[in-house]
Short mmCIF file of C-alpha atoms and ligand atoms in Angstrom, two decimals:
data_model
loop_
_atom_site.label_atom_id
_atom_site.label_comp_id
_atom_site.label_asym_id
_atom_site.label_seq_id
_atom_site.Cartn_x
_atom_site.Cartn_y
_atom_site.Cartn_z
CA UNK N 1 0.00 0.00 0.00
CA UNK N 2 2.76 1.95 1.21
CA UNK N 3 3.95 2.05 -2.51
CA UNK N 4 1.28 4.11 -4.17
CA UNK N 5 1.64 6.95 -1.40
CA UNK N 6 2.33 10.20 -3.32
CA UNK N 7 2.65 8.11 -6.77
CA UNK N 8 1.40 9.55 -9.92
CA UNK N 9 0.57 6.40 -12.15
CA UNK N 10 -1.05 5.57 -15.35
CA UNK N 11 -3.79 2.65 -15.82
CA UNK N 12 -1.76 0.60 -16.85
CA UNK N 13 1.29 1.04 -14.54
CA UNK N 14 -1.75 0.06 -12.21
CA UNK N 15 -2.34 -3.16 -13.15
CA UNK N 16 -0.28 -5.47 -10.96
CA UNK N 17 -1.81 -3.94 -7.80
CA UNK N 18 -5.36 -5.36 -6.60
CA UNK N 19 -7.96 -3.49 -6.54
CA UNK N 20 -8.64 -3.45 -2.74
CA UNK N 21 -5.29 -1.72 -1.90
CA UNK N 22 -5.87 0.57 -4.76
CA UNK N 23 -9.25 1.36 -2.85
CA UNK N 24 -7.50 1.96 0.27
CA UNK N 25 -5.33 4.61 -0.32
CA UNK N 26 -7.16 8.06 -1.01
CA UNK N 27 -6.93 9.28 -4.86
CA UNK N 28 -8.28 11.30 -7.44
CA UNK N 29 -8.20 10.55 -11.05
CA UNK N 30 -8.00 12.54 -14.22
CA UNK N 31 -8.01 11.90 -17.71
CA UNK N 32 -4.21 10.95 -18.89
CA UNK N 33 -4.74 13.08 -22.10
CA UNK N 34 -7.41 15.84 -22.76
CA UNK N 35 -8.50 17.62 -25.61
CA UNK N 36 -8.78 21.20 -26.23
CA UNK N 37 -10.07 22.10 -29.48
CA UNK N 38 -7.64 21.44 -31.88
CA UNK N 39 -5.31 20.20 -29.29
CA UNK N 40 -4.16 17.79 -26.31
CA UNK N 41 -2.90 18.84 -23.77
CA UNK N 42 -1.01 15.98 -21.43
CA UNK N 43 -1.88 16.13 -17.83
CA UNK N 44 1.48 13.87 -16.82
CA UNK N 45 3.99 16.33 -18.52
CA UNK N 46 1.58 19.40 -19.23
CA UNK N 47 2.21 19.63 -22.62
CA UNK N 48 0.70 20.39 -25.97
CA UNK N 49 0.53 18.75 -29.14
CA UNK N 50 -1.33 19.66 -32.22
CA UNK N 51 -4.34 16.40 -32.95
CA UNK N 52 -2.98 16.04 -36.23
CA UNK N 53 0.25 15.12 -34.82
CA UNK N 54 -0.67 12.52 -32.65
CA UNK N 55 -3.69 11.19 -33.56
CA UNK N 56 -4.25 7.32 -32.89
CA UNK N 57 -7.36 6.83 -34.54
CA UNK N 58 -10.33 8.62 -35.16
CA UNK N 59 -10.87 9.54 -31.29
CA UNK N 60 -7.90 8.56 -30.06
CA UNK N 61 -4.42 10.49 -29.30
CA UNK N 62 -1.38 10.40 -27.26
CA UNK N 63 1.33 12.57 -25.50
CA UNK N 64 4.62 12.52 -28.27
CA UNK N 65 6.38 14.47 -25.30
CA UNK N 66 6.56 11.73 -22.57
CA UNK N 67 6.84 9.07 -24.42
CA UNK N 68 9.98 7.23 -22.54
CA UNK N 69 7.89 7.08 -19.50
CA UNK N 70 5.51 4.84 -21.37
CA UNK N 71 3.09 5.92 -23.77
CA UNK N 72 0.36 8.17 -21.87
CA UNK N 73 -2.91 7.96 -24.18
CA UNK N 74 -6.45 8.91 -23.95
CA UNK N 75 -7.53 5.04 -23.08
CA UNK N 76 -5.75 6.28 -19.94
CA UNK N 77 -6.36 7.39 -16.67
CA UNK N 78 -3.53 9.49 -14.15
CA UNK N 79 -4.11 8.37 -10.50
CA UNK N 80 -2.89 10.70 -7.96
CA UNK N 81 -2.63 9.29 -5.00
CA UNK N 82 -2.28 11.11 -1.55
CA UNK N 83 -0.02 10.19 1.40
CA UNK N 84 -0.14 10.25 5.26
CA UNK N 85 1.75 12.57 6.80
CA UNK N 86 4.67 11.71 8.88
CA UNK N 87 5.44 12.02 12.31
CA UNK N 88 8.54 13.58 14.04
CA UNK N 89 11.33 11.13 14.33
CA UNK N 90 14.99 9.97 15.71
CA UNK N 91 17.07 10.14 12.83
CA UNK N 92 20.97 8.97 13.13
CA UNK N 93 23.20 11.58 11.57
CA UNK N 94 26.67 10.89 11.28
CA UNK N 95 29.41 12.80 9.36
CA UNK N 96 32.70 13.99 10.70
CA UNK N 97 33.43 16.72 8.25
CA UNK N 98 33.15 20.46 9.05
CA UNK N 99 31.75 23.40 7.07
CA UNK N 100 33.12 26.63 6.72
CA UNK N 101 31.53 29.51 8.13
CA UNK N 102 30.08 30.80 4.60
CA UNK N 103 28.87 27.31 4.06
CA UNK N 104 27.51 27.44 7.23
CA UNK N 105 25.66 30.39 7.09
CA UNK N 106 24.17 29.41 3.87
CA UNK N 107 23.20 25.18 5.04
CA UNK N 108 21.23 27.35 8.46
CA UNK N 109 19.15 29.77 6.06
CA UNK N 110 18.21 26.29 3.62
CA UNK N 111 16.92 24.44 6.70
CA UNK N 112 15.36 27.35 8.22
CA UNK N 113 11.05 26.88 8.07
CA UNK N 114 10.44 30.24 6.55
CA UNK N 115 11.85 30.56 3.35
CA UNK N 116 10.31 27.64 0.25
CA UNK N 117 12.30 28.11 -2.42
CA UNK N 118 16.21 28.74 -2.86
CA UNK N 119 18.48 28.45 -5.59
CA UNK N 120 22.49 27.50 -4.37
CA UNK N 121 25.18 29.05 -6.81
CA UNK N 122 28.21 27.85 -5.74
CA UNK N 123 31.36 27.49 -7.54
CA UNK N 124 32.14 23.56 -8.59
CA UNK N 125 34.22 22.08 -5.67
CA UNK N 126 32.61 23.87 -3.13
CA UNK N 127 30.75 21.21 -1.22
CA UNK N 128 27.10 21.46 -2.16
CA UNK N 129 26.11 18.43 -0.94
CA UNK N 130 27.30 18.74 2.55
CA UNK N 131 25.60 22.40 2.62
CA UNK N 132 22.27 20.14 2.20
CA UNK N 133 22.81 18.12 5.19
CA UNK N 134 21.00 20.07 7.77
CA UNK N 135 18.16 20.65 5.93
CA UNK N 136 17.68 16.89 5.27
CA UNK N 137 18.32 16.36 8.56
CA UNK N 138 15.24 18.85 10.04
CA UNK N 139 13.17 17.42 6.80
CA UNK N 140 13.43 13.86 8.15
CA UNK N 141 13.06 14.52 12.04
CA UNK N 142 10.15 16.09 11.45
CA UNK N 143 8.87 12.93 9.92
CA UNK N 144 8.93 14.44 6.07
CA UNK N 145 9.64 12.57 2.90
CA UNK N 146 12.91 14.26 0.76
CA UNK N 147 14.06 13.39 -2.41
CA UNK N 148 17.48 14.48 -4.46
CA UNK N 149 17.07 14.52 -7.93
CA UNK N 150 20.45 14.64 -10.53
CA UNK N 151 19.70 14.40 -14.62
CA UNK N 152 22.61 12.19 -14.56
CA UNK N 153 22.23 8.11 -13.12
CA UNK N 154 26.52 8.74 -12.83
CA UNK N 155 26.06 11.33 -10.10
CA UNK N 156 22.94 9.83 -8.59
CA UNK N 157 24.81 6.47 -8.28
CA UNK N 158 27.45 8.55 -6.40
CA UNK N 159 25.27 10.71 -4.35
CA UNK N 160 23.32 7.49 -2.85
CA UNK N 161 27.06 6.29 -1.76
CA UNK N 162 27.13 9.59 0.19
CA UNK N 163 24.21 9.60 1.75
CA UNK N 164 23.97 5.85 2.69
CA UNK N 165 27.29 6.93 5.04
CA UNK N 166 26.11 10.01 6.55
CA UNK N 167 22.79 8.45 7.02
CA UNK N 168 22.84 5.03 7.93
CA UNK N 169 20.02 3.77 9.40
CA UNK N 170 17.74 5.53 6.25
CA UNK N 171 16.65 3.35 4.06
CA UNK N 172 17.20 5.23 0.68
CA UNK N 173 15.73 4.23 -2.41
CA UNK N 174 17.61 4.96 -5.75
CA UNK N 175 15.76 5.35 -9.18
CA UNK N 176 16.68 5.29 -12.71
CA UNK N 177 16.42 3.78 -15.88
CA UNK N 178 19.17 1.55 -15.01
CA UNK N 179 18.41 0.65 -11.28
CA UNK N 180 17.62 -3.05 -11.01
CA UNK N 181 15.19 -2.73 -7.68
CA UNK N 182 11.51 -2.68 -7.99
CA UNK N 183 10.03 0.47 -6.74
CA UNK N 184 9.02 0.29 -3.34
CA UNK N 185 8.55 3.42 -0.79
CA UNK N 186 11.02 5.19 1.64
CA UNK N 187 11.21 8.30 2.87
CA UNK N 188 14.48 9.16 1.41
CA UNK N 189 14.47 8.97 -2.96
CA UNK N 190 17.43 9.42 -4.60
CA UNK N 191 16.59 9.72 -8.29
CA UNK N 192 16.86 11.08 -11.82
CA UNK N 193 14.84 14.13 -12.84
CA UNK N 194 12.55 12.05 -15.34
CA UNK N 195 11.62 9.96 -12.00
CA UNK N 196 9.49 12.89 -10.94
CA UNK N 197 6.83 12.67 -13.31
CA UNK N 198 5.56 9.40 -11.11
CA UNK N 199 5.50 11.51 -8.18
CA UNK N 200 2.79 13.77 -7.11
CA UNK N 201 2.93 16.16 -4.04
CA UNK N 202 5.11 13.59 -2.49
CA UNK N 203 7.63 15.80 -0.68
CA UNK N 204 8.37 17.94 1.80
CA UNK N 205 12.07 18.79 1.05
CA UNK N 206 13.15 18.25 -3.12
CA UNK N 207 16.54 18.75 -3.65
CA UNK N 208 17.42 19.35 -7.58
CA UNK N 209 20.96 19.21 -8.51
CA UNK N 210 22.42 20.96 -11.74
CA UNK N 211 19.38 22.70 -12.83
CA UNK N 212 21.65 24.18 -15.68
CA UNK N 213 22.16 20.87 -16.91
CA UNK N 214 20.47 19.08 -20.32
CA UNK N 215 17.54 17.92 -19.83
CA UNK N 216 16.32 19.99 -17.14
CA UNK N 217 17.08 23.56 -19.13
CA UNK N 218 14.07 24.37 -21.06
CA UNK N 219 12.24 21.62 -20.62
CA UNK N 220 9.00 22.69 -19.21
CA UNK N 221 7.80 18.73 -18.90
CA UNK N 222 10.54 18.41 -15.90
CA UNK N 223 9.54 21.82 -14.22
CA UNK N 224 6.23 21.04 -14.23
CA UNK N 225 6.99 17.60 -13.07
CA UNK N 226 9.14 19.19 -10.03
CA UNK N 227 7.09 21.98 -9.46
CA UNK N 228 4.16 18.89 -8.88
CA UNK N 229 6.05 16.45 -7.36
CA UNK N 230 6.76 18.68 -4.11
CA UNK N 231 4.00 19.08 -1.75
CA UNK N 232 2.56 22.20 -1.80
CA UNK N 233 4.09 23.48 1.75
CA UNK N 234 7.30 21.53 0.81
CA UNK N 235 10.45 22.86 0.34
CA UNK N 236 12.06 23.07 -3.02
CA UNK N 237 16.07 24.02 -3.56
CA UNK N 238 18.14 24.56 -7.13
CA UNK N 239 21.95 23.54 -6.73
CA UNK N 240 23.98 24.73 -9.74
CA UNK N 241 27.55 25.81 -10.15
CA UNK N 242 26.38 28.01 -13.55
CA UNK N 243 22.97 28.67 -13.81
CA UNK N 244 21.73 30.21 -17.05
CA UNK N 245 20.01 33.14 -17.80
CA UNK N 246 16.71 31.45 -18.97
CA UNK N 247 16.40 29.45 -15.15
CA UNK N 248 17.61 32.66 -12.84
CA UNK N 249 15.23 34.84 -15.17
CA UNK N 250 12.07 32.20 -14.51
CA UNK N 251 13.20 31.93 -10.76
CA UNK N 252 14.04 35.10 -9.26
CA UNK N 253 11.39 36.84 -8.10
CA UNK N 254 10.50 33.98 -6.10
CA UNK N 255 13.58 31.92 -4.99
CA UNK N 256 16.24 32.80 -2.43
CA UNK N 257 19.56 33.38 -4.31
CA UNK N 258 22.99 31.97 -2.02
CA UNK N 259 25.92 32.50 -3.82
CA UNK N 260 28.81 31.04 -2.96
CA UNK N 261 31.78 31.99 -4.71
CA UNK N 262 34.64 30.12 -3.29
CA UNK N 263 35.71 26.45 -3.46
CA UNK N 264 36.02 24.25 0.16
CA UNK N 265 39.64 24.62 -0.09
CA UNK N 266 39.85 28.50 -0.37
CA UNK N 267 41.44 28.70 -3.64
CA UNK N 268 40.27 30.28 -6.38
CA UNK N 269 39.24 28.25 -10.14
CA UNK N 270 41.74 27.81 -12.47
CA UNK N 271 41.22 30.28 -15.24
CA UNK N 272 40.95 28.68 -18.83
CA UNK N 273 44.22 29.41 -21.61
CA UNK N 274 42.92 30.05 -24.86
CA UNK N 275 44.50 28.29 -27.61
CA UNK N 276 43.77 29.09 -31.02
CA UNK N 277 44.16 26.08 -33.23
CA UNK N 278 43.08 26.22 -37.23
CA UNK N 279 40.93 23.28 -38.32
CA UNK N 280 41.51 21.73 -35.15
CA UNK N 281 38.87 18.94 -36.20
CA UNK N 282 41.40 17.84 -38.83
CA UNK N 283 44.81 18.68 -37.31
CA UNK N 284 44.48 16.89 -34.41
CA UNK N 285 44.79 13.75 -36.45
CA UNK N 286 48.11 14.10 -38.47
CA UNK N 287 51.42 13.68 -36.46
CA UNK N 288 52.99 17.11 -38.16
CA UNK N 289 50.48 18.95 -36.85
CA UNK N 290 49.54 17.57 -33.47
CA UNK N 291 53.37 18.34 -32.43
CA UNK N 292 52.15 21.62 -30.22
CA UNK N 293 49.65 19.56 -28.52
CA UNK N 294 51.71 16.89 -27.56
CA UNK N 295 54.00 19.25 -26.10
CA UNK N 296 51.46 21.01 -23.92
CA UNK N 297 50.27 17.14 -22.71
CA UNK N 298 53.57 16.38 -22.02
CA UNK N 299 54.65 19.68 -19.59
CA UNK N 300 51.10 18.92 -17.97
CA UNK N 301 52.21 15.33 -17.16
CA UNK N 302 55.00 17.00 -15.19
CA UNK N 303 52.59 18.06 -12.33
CA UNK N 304 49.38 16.42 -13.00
CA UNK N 305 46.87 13.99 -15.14
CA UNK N 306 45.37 14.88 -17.81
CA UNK N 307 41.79 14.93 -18.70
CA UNK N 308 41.37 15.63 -22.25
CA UNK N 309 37.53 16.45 -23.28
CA UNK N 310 36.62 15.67 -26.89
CA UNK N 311 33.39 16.89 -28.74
CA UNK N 312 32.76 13.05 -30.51
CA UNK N 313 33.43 9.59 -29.31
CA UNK N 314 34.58 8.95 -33.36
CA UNK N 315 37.23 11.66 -32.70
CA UNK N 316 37.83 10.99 -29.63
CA UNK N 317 38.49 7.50 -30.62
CA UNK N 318 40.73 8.39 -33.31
CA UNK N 319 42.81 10.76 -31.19
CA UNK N 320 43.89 8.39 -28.54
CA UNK N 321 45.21 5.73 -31.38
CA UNK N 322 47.72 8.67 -32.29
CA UNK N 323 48.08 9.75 -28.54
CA UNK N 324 49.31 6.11 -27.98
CA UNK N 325 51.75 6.64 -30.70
CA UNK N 326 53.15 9.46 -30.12
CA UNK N 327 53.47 9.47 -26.15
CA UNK N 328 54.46 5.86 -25.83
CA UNK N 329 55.25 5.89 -22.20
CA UNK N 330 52.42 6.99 -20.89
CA UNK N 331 49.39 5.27 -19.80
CA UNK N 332 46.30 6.19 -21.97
CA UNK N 333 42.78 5.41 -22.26
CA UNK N 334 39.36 6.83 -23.22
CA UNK N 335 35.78 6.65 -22.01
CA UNK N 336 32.13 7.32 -22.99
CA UNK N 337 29.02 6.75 -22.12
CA UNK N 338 28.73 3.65 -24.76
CA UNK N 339 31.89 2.06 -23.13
CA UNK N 340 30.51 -0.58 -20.75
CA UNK N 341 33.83 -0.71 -18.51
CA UNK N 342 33.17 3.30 -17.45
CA UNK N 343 32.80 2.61 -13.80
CA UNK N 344 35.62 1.01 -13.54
CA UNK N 345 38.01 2.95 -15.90
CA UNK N 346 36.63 6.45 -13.39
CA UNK N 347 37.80 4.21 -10.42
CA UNK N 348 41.37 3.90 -11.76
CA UNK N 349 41.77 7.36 -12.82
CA UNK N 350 40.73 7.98 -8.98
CA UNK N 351 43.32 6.02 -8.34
CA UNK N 352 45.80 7.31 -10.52
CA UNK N 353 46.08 4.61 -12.75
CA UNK N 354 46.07 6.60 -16.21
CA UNK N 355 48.13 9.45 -17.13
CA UNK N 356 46.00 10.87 -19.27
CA UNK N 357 41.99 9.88 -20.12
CA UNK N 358 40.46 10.55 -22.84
CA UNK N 359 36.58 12.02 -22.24
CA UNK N 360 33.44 12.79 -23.76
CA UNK N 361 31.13 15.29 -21.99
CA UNK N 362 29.86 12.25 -19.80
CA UNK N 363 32.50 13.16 -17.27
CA UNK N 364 31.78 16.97 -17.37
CA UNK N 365 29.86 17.00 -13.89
CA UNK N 366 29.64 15.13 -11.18
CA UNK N 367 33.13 13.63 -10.67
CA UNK N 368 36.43 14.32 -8.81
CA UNK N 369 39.79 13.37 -9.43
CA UNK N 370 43.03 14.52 -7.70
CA UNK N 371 46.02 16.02 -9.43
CA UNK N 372 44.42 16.61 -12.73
CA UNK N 373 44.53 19.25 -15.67
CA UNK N 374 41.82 19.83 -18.18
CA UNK N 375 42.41 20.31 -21.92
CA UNK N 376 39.58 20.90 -23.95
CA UNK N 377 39.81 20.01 -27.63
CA UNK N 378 37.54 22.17 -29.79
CA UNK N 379 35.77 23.87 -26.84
CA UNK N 380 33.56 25.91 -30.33
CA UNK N 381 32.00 23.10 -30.90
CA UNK N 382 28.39 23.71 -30.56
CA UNK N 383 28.07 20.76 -28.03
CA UNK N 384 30.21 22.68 -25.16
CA UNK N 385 27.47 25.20 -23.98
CA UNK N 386 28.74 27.78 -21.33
CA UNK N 387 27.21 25.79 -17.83
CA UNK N 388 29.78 22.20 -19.81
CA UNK N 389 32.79 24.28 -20.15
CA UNK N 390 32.50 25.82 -16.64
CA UNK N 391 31.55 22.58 -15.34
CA UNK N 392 34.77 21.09 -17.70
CA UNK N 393 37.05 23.69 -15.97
CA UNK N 394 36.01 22.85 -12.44
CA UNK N 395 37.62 19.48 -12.98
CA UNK N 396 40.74 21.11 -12.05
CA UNK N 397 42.30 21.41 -8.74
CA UNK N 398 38.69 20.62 -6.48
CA UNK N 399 40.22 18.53 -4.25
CA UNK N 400 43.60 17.41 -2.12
CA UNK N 401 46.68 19.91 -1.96
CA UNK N 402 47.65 22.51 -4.80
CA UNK N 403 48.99 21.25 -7.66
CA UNK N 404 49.11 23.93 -10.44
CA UNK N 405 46.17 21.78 -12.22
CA UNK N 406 45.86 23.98 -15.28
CA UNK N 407 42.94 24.30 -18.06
CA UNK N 408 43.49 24.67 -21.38
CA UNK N 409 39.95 25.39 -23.95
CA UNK N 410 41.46 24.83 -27.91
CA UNK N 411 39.40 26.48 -30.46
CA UNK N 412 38.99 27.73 -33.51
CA UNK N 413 36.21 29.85 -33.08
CA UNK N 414 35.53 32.11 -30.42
CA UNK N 415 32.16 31.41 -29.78
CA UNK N 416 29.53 32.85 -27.31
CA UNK N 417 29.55 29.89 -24.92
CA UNK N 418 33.79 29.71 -24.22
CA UNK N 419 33.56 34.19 -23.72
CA UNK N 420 30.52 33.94 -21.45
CA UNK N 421 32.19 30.55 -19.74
CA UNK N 422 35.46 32.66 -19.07
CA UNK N 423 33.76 35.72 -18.34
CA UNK N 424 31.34 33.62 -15.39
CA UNK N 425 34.47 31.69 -13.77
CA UNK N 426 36.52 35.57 -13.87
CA UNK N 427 33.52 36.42 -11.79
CA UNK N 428 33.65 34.37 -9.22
CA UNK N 429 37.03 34.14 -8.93
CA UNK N 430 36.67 38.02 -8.29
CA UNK N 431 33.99 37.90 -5.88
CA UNK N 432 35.75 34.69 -4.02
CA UNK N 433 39.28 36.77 -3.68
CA UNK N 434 37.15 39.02 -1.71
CA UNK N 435 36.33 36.08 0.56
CA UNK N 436 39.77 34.37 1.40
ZN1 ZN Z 1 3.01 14.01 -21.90
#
């Protein structure tokens, strides 16, 4: 029973449960898809499609929009279903670490009962996660339900590690696409932003990590879906490290902005070096002309690792055959999100196993290695937006003692995304010198 509690289900997600525990948990029903002249509108993702473009049959249609969640039609029916509420609690808290006194100040005013909505800008690397603690804490004692939702099932897997340690006795479920549990309920979700659309005024405290990040940005499906999911006294908070214009437009005169401009270990973020390089694309593939890149590799190797970002996993592939070639004695490897030996090629790197690994944009957020550099190979290419090159650059130096990790953006274009990227990370470097 406990299962449907707060759930937002279709029909037919319904039809392993019996009818009597269906029954017994209050609900209300709507129509999955309605129309509106020459219209539907969806009522799981709120959207609205054209009839023409969706039609089934002559009085049929279905939602085009939220169609990976299982096709949402008008033969179906959207059960909300309510919850109890909790009661207060003993929760067992236990994490060593220390904040600072900005993170601190900001972790009090998240946890405090007044304020419902706050958006966290804080520079990558400056412990986000543990500035959450408190409020999860008072959420939970107080007998609520919380859930912390990532777009990424990388950084979820990793934030459930964290969690499962500094809470112990919480039993914390984890959901994505590629989680092999059955859903069952708990008071603490971890999950992926898509998750959201089968909840329904289920919590009291809904964390949302990287709201800059694809698919959350512009996607008004997953807003409404968040904006739902919370309970409508519940507490909603934004974490990004580079919000963009569109989200702090939408969410300013509402939300509680805490910036935080400097990174847990006081320093300030490694600026990026702009490299022009002609027809990188092509260069970067004959021996003659990859001579000036090697040699910047090579005096990085000196101090650190190298992470080396690539726009394609064909070039990507392609560069670290010649990479191989040309620095023989070093070790080298690459990794994307179609290579099924990720997890364990990001552990070694963690452990220093590889000199230098080769990246697509999968390991743009969400990840922390020590001792590494960041070189960015074609940073124009339209699939670097300004939040994935910040987020690239924050690779460097997060964690462990200074290094002189270094970031390098090559380009042969100066576009839009790498000025506004360098401009945003100048920013906070200025406002977190005022800090230290
Ligand atoms: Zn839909």
């Amino acid at each position: 029973m406990e299962n449907l509690w707060g759930r937002r289900l279709l029909t037919k997600e319904l039809e392993q449960v019996p009818k009597e525990v269906i029954k017994n948990v209050e609900s209300k029903s709507v129509p999955a898809v309605i129309k509106k002249g020459r219209s539907i509108q969806c009522n799981r993702c709120s959207k609205r499609t054209r009839i023409r473009e969706c039609r089934l049959s002559e009085s049929s249609f279905y939602c085009p929009h939220c169609l990976f969640l299982g096709r949402c039609d008008t033969s179906q029916k959207i059960y909300l279903f309510g919850q109890p509420e909790g009661s207060p609690r003993e929760v067992i808290f236990s994490w060593e670490g220390k904040l600072t006194a900005r993170q601190r100040k900001i972790a009090v005013k998240l946890a405090a009962p007044d304020k419902r909505r706050h958006l966290v800008w804080a520079v990558t690397g400056s412990g986000k996660t543990e500035m959450l603690y408190e409020s999860l804490l008072t959420a939970l004692r107080a007998g609520g339900r919380v859930a912390v939702v990532s777009p990424r099932i990388d950084v979820c897997n990793e934030l459930f590690l964290r969690f499962t340690a500094v809470f112990p006795e919480e039993q914390i479920t984890l959901l994505h696409g590629k989680a092999d549990e059955p859903y069952r309920y708990s008071t603490f979700v971890i999950c992926t932003t898509h998750q959201l659309y089968r909840f329904y005024r289920a919590f009291d405290l809904l964390v949302i990590d990287e709201v800059d990040a694809f698919p959350y940005v512009g996607d008004p499906g997953l807003s409404y879906a968040s904006d739902t999911a919370v309970k409508l006294q519940g507490k909603l908070i934004y974490l990004s490290a580079t919000p963009d214009d569109q989200t702090l437009k939408k969410i300013k005169p509402s939300f509680e902005i805490h910036r935080l401009a400097l990174r847990f270990h006081q320093r300030l973020l490694p600026e990026p070096q702009l490299v022009f390089w002609n027809n990188w694309r092509k260069n970067c593939l004959k021996p003659k002309k990859i001579r000036p890149l090697l040699k910047v590799i090579e005096r990085l190797l000196e101090e650190n690792h190298v992470l080396l970002f690539c726009p394609s996993i064909a070039l990507m592939t392609s560069l670290k055959e010649i990479l191989k070639v040309c620095l023989p004695h070093y070790r080298i490897t690459d990794v994307s999100s179609r290579d099924e030996k990720r997890t364990r090629k990001v552990q070694k790197m963690r452990t220093e196993s590889y000199d230098v690994l080769l990246s697509t944009m999968i390991l743009e957020r969400g990840v922390t290695f020590e001792r590494v550099s960041v070189i960015v190979l074609g940073a124009d290419h339209p699939s670097f937006t300004k939040s994935s090159l910040v987020q690239i650059a924050g690779r460097a130096d997060r964690k462990g003692a200074f290094t002189n990790s270094q970031v390098y953006f090559y380009y042969e274009e100066k576009t839009r995304a790498i000025q506004k990227a360098c401009r945003e990370i100048k920013d906070m470097n200025r406002e977190g010198e005022k800090l230290r």
